[in-house]
Coordinates of C-alpha atoms (C1' of nucleotides) in Angstrom, one line a residue:
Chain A
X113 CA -9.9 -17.5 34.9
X114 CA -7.4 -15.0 34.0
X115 CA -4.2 -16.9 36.2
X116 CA -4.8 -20.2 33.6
X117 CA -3.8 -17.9 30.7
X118 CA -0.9 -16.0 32.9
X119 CA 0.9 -18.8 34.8
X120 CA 4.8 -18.0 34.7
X121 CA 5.8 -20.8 32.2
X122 CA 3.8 -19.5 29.3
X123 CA 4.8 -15.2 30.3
X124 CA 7.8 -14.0 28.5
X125 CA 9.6 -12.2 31.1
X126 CA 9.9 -8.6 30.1
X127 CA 13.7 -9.0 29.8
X128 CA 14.9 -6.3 26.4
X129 CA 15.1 -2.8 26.6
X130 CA 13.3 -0.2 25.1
X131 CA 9.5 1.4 26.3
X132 CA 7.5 -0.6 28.4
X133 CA 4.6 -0.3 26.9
X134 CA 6.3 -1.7 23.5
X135 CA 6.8 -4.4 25.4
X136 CA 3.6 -5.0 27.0
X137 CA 2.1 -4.6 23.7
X138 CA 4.3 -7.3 21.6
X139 CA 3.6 -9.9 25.2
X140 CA -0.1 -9.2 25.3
X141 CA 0.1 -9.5 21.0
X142 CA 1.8 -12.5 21.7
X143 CA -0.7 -13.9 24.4
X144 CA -3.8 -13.6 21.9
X145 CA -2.0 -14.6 18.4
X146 CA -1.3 -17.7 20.7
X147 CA -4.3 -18.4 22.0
X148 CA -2.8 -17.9 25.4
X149 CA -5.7 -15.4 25.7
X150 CA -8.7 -16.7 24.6
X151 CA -11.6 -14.3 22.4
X152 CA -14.1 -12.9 24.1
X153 CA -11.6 -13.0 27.7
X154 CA -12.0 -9.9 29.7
X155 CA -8.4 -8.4 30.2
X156 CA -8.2 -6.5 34.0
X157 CA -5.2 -3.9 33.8
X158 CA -4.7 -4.5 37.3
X159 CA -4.2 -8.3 37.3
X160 CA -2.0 -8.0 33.7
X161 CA 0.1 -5.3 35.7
X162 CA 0.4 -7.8 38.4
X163 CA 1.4 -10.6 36.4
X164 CA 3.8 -8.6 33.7
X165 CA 5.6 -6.9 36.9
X166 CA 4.6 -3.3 35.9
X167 CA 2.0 -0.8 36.9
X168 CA -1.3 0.2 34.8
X169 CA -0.2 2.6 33.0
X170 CA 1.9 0.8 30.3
X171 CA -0.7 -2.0 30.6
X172 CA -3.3 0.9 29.3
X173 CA -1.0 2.3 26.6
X174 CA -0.8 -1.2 25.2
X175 CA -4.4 -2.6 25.4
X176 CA -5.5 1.1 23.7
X177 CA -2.6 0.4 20.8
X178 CA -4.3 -3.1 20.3
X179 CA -7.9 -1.8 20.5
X180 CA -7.1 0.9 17.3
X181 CA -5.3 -2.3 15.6
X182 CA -8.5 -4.6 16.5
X183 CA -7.6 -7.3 18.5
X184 CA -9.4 -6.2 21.6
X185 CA -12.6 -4.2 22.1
X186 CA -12.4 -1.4 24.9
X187 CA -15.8 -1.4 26.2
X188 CA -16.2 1.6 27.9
X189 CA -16.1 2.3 31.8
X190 CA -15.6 -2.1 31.6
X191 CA -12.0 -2.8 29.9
X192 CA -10.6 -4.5 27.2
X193 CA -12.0 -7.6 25.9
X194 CA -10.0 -9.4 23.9
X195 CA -11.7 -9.3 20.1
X196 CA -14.2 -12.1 19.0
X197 CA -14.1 -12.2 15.1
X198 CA -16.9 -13.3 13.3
X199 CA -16.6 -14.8 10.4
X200 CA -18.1 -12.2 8.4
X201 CA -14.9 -10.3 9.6
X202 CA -12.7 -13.0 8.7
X203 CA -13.9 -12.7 5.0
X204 CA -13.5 -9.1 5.1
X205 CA -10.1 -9.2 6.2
X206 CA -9.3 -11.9 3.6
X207 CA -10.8 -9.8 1.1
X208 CA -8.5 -7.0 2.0
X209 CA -5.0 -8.9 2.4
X210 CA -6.0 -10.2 -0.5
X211 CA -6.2 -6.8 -2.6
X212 CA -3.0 -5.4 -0.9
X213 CA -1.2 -8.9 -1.7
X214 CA -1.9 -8.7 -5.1
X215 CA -1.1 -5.2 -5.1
X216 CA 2.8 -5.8 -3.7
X217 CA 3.2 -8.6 -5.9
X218 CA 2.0 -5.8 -9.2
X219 CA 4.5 -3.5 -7.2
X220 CA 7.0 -5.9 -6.8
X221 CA 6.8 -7.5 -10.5
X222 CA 8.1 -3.8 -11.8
X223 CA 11.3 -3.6 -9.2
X224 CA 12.7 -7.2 -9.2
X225 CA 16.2 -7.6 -9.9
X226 CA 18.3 -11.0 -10.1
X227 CA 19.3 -10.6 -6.3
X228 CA 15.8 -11.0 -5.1
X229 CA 14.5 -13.4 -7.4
X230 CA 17.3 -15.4 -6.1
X231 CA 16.6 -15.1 -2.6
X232 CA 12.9 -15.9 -2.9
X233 CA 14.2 -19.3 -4.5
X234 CA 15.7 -20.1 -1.8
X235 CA 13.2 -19.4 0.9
X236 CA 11.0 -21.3 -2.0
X237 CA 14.0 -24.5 -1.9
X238 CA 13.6 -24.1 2.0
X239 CA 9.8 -24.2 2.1
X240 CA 9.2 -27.0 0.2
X241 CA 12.1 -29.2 2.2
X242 CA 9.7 -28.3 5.4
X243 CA 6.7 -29.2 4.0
X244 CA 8.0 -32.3 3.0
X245 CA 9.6 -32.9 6.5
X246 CA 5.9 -31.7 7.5
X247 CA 7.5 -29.5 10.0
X248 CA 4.6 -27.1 10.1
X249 CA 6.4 -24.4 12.4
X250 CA 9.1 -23.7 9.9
X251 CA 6.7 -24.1 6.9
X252 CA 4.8 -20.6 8.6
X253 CA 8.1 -19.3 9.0
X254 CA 9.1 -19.4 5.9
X255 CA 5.9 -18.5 3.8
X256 CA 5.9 -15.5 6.4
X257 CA 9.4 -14.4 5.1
X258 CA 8.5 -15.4 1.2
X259 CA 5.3 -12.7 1.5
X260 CA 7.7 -10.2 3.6
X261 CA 10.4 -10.3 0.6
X262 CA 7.7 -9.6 -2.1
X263 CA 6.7 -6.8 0.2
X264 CA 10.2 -5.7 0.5
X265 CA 10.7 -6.1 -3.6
X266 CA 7.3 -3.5 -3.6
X267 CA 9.0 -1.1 -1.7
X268 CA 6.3 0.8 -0.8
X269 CA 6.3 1.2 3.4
X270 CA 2.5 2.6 3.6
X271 CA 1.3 -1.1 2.0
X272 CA 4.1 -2.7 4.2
X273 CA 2.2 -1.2 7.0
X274 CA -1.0 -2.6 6.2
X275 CA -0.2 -5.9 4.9
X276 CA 1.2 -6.3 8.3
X277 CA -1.5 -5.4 10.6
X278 CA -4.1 -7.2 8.2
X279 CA -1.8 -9.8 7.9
X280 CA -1.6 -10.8 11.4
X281 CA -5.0 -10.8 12.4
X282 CA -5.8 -13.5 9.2
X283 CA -2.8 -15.5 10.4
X284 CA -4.8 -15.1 13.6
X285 CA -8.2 -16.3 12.6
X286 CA -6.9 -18.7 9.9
X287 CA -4.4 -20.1 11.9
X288 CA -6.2 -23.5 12.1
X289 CA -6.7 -23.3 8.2
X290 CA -2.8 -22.2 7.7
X291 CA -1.6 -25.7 8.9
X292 CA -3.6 -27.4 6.8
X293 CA -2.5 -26.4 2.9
X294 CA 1.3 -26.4 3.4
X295 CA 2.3 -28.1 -0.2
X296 CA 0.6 -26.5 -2.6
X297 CA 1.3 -23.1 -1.6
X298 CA 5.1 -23.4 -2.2
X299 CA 4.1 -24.5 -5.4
X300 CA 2.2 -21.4 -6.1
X301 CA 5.0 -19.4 -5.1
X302 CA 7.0 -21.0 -7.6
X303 CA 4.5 -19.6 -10.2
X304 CA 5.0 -16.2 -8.4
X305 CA 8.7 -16.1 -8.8
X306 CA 8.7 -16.5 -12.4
X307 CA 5.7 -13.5 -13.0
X308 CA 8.4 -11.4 -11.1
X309 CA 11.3 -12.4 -12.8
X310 CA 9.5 -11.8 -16.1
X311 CA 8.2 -8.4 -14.5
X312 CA 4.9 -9.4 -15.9
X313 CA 2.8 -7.3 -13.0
X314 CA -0.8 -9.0 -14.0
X315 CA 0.6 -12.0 -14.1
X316 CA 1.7 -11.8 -10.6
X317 CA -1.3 -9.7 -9.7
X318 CA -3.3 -12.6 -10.6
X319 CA -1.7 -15.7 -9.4
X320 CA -1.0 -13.7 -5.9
X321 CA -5.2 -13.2 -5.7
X322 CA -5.7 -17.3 -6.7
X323 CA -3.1 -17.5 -3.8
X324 CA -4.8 -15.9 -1.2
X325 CA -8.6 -17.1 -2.5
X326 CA -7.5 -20.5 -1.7
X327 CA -6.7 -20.0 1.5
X328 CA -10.4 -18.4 1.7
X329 CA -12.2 -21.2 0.2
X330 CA -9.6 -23.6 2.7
X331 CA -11.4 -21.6 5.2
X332 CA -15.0 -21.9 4.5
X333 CA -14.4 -25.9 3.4
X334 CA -13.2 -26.3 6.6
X335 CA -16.1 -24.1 8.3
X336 CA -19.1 -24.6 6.4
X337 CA -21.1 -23.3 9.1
Chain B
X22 CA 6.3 28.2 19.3
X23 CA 3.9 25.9 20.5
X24 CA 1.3 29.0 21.6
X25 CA 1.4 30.5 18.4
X26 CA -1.3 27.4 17.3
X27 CA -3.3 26.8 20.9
X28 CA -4.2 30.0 21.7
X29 CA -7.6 30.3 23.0
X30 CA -8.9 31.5 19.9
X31 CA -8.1 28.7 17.5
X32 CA -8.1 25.8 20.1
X33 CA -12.1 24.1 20.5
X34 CA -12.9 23.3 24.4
X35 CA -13.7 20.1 24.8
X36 CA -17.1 20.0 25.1
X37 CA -18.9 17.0 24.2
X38 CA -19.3 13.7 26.4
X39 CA -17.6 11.0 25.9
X40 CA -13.9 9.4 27.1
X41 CA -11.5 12.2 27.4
X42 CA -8.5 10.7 25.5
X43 CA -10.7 10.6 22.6
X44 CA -11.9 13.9 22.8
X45 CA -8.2 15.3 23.2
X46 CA -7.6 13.0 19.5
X47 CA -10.0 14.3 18.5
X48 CA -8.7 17.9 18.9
X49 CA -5.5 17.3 18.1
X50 CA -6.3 15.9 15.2
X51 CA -8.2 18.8 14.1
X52 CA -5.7 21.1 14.5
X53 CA -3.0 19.1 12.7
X54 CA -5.2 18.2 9.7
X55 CA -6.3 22.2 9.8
X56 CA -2.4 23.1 9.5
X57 CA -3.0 24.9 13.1
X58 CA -0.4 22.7 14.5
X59 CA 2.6 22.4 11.5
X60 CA 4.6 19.7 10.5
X61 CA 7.9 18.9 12.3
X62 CA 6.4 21.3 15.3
X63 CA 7.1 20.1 19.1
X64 CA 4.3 19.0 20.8
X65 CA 4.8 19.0 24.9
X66 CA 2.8 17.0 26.7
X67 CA 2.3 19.0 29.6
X68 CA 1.9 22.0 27.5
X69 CA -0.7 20.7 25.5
X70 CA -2.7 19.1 29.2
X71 CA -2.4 22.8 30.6
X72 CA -4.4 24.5 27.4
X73 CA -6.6 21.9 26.8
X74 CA -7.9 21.8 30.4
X75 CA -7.0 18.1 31.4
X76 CA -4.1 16.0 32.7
X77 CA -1.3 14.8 31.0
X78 CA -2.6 11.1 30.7
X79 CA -5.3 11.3 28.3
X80 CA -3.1 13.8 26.2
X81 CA -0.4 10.5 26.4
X82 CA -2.8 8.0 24.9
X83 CA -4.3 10.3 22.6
X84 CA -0.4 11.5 21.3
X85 CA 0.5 7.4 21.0
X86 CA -2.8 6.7 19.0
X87 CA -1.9 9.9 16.6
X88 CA 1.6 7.8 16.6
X89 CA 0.2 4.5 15.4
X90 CA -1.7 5.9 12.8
X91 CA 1.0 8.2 11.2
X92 CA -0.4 11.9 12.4
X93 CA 2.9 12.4 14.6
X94 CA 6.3 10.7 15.3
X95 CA 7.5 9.7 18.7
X96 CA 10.7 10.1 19.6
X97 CA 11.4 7.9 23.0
X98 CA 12.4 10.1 25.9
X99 CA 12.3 13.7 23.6
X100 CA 8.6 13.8 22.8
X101 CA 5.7 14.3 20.0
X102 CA 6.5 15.8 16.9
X103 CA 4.0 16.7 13.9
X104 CA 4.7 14.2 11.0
X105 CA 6.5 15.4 7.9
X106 CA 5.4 14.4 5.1
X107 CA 8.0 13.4 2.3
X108 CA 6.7 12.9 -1.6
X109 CA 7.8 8.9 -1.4
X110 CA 5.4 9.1 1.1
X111 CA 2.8 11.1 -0.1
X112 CA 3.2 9.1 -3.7
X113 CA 3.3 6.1 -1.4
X114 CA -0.6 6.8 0.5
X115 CA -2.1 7.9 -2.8
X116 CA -1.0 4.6 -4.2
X117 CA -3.1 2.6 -1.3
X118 CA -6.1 4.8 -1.6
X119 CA -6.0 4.2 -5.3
X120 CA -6.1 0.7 -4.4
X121 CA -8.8 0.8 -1.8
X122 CA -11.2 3.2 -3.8
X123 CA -10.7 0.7 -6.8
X124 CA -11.7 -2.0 -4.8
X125 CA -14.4 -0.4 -3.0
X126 CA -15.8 0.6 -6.2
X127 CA -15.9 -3.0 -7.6
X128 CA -17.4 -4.3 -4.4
X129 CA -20.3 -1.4 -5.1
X130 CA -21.2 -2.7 -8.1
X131 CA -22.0 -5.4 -7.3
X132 CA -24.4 -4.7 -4.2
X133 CA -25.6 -1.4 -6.0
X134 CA -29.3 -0.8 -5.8
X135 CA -31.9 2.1 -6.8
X136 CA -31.7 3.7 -3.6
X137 CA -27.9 3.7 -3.0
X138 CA -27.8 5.2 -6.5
X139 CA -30.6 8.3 -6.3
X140 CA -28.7 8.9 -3.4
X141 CA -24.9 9.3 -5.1
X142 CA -26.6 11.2 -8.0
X143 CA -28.0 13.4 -5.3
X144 CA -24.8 14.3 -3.9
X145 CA -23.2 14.6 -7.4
X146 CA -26.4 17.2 -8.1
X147 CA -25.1 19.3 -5.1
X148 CA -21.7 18.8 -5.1
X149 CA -21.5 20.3 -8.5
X150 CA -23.7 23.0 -8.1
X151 CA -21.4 23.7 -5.1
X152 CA -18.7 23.5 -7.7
X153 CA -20.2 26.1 -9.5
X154 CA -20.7 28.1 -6.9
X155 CA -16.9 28.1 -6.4
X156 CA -18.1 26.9 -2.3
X157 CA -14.9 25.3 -1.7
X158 CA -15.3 23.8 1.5
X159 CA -18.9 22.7 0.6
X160 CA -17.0 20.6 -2.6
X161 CA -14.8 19.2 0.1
X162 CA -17.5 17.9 1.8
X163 CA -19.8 16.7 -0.7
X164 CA -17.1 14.8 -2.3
X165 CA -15.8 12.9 1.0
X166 CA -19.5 12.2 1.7
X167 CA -20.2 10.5 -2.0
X168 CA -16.8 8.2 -1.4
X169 CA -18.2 7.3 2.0
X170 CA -21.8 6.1 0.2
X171 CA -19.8 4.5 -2.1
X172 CA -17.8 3.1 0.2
X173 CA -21.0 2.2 2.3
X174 CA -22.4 0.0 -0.5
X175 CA -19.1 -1.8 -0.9
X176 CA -20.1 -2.9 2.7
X177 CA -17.0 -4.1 4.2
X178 CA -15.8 -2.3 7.6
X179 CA -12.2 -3.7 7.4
X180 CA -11.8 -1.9 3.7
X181 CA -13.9 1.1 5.2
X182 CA -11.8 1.4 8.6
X183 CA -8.3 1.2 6.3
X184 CA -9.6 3.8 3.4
X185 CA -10.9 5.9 6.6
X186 CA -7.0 6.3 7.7
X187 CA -5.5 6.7 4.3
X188 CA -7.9 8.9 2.9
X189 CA -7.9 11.2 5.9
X190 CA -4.2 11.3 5.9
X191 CA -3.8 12.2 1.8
X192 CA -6.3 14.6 2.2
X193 CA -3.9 16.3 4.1
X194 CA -1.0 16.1 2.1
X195 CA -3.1 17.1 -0.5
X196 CA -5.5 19.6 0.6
X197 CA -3.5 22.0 -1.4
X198 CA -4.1 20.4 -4.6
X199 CA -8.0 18.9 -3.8
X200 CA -9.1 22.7 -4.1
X201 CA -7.8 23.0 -7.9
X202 CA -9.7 20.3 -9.3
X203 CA -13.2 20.8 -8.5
X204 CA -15.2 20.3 -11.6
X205 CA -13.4 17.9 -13.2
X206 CA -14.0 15.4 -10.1
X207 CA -17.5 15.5 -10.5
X208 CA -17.7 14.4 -14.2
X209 CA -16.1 11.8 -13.3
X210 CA -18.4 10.7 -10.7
X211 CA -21.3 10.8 -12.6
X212 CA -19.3 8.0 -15.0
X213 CA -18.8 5.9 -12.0
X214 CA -22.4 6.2 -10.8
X215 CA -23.1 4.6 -14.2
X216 CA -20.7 2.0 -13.9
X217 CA -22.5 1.4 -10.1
X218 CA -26.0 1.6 -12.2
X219 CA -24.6 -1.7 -14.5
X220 CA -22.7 -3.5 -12.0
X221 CA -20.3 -3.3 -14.4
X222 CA -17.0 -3.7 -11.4
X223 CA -14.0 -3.9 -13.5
X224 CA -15.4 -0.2 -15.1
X225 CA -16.0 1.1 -11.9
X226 CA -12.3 -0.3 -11.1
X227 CA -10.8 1.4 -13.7
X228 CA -12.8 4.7 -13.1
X229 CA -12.2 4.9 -10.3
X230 CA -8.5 4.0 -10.8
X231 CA -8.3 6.9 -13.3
X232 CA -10.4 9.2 -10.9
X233 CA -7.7 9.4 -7.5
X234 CA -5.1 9.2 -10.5
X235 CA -5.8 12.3 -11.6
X236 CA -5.6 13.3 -8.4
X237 CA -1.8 12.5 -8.2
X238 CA -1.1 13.6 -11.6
X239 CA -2.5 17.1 -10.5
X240 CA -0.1 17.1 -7.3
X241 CA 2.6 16.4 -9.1
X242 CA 2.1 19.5 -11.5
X243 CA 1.8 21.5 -8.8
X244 CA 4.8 20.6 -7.2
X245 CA 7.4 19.3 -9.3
X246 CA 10.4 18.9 -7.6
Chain C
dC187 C1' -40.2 -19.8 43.5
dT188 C1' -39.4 -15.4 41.1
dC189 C1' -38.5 -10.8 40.9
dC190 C1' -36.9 -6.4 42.5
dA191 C1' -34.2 -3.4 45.4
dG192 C1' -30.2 -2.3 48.0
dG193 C1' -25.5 -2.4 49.0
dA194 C1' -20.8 -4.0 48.6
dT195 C1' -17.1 -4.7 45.4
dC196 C1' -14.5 -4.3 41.6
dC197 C1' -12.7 -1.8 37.7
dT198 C1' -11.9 1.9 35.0
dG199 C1' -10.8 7.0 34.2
dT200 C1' -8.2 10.7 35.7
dA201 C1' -5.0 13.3 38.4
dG202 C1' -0.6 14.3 40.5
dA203 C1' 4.3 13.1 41.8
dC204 C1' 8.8 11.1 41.4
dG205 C1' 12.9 9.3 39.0
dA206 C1' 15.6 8.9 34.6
dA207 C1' 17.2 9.9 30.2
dA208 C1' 18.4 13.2 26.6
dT209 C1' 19.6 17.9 25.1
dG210 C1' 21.9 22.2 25.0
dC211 C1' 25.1 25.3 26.9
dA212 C1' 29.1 26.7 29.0
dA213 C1' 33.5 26.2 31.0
dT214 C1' 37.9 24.0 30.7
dC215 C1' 41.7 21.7 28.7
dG216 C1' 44.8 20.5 24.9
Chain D
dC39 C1' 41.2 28.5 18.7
dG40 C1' 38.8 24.1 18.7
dA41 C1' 37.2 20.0 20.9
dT42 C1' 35.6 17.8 24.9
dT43 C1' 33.6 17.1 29.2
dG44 C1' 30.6 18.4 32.9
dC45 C1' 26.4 20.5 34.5
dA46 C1' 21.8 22.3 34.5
dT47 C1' 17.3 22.2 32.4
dT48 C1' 13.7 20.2 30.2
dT49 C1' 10.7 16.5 29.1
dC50 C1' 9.4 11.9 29.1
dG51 C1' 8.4 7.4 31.3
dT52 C1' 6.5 5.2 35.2
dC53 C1' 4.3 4.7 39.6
dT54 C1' 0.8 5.7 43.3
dA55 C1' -3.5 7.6 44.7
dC56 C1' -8.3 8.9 44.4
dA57 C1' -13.1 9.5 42.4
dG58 C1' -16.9 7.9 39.5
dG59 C1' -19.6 4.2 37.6
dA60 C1' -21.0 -0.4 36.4
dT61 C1' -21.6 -5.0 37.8
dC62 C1' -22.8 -8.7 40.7
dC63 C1' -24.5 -10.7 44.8
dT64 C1' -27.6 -10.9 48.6
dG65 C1' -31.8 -10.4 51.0
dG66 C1' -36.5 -9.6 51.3
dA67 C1' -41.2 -9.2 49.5
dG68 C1' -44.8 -10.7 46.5

DNA sequence: CTCCAGGATCCTGTAGACGAAATGCAATCG
DNA sequence: CGATTGCATTTCGTCTACAGGATCCTGGAG
């Protein structure tokens, strides 16, 4: 039932400018990353162009957009499905955001100055003060941010682009895993922060990989299927 | 002057079966990567529907997917323009593929067997008798189809689907420079196929490191501003 | 009771048309 | 003479309409 997904409380109304189908694509990005729309649901442009308040054709431009990025399968002559992973998927992605983290962080190890160090400190000071209060929204947040400033410090917008997109869809399937290791990430990131500051690139290379691999053995410990 | 690059001569009629925005991407895509359609050129929507034989809507969704992945830039409420490539950027994608290849070739290693190896020494065989043979275009080929094998063995589609994007895009930028070194590349392979043979991953890494190095090293000579 | 055939229905793929925004040029005013 | 404002043109962004194909349900026969 496509309405249960789509009932007005849980739609952002389309309310900021720019293109339509930018908008349709962040809302229907929005709908799966939330769970709203459930893997494996088969998306009807009419019904979404219905419910959003706009016609097909935005609807279309968005659900191809999200088929080339992987979170819905356009089956041909039948519509979008929204993307099932598998979890031999999930390790690939992992696998991936992995390599590209550790790359940033090299990347970011040769270009930190003072400024930047500082500010990952505090989102560090921040993150830990939220794990401790245990509130696990601003905990994402902020590690979110604290991976986007390392990325930043990289400066390199091709890997930007990646890490985003690859990013998203392992916050996506590792969402339930995410909530569960809050504490000992920040403290990982503390190790992080001084690699950088000492522009000691393997160093940070290395402790970012350990980083991300514990969220991949998090995973399979808590999916040992 | 948009006709200059679709008239009927250089533009392919769509032919085959298949969804008709992909065979318009497709096409497209050809002729940017073939320098048919040039960098910064204005691309008309209803101009490029009227030569290619079809509608403006599949041209749309093909333009928008060329858009995601970096082939053009689209400017809300002007149009499609061919992407120009800058040398941050160009410096920027050969930095990723470096990354991917590296990591592709580690993963290889250790999933190499007999088979996957006759098979690379095969293409190494041809490609440098094509090398030889001064059969540029044949080099060209040979050498995408022994990073694909390797990059088969490394089995991982997410890693495959991201060095598929990259690669195709620095192959443009340097298409120029990918013609000089033709020999050279080959020796090389032959040292990675050996790396492959041991599962040695960390050599193969650093080969292969070395290997798309040398690629940027060469592009840099040849254009140093 | 099961299986196959036929038809109805739904959905996508494509085409064509209308309205809106941006651009470039030209005429006018300071 | 230069800057500015208004207009005309061009092109995109969106909507509506239609045709083709796949799916699913129903009805009947074995």
């Amino acid at each position: 039932m496509l309405s249960k997904g789509l009932t007005q409380g849980t739609v952002p109304r389309l309310e900021r400018p720019g293109p339509l189908r930018e908008r349709v694509y962040e809302t229907l990005l929005e709908l799966i990353t939330s769970r709203a729309l459930r893997p494996g649901q088969h998306l009807v442009e009419s019904e979404l162009a219905t419910h959003l308040g706009v016609s097909r054709q935005p609807v279309r431009e968005a659900l191809q957009r999200l088929s080339t990025e992987g979170w819905v399968d356009l089956r041909p002559a039948q519509g979008a499905f929204v993307h099932e992973p598998t979890d031999e998927e999930a390790d690939q992605l992992l696998t991936v955001r992995t390599l590209l983290e550790a790359e940033a962080a090299r990347l970011a190890a040769g270009r930190a100055d003072a400024e930047g160090i500082a500010g990952l400190e505090e989102l560090c000071d921040r993150g830990e003060a939220a794990a401790r209060a245990e509130d696990v929204e601003r905990v994402i947040e902020l590690n979110t941010r604290f991976h986007a400033s390392v990325l930043e410090m990289a400066a390199n917008a091709v890997l930007a682009e990646l890490i985003g997109q690859v990013g998203r869809r392992v916050r996506w399937y590792y969402s339930p895993v995410a909530r569960q290791r809050g504490m000992a990430s920040w403290i990982e990131h503390r190790e992080l922060i001084a690699a950088l500051r000492d522009g000691d690139g393997e160093r940070a290379t290395r402790i970012m990989r350990q980083h991300t691999e514990h969220t991949r053995r998090s995973y399979h410990e808590l999916r040992p299927s």
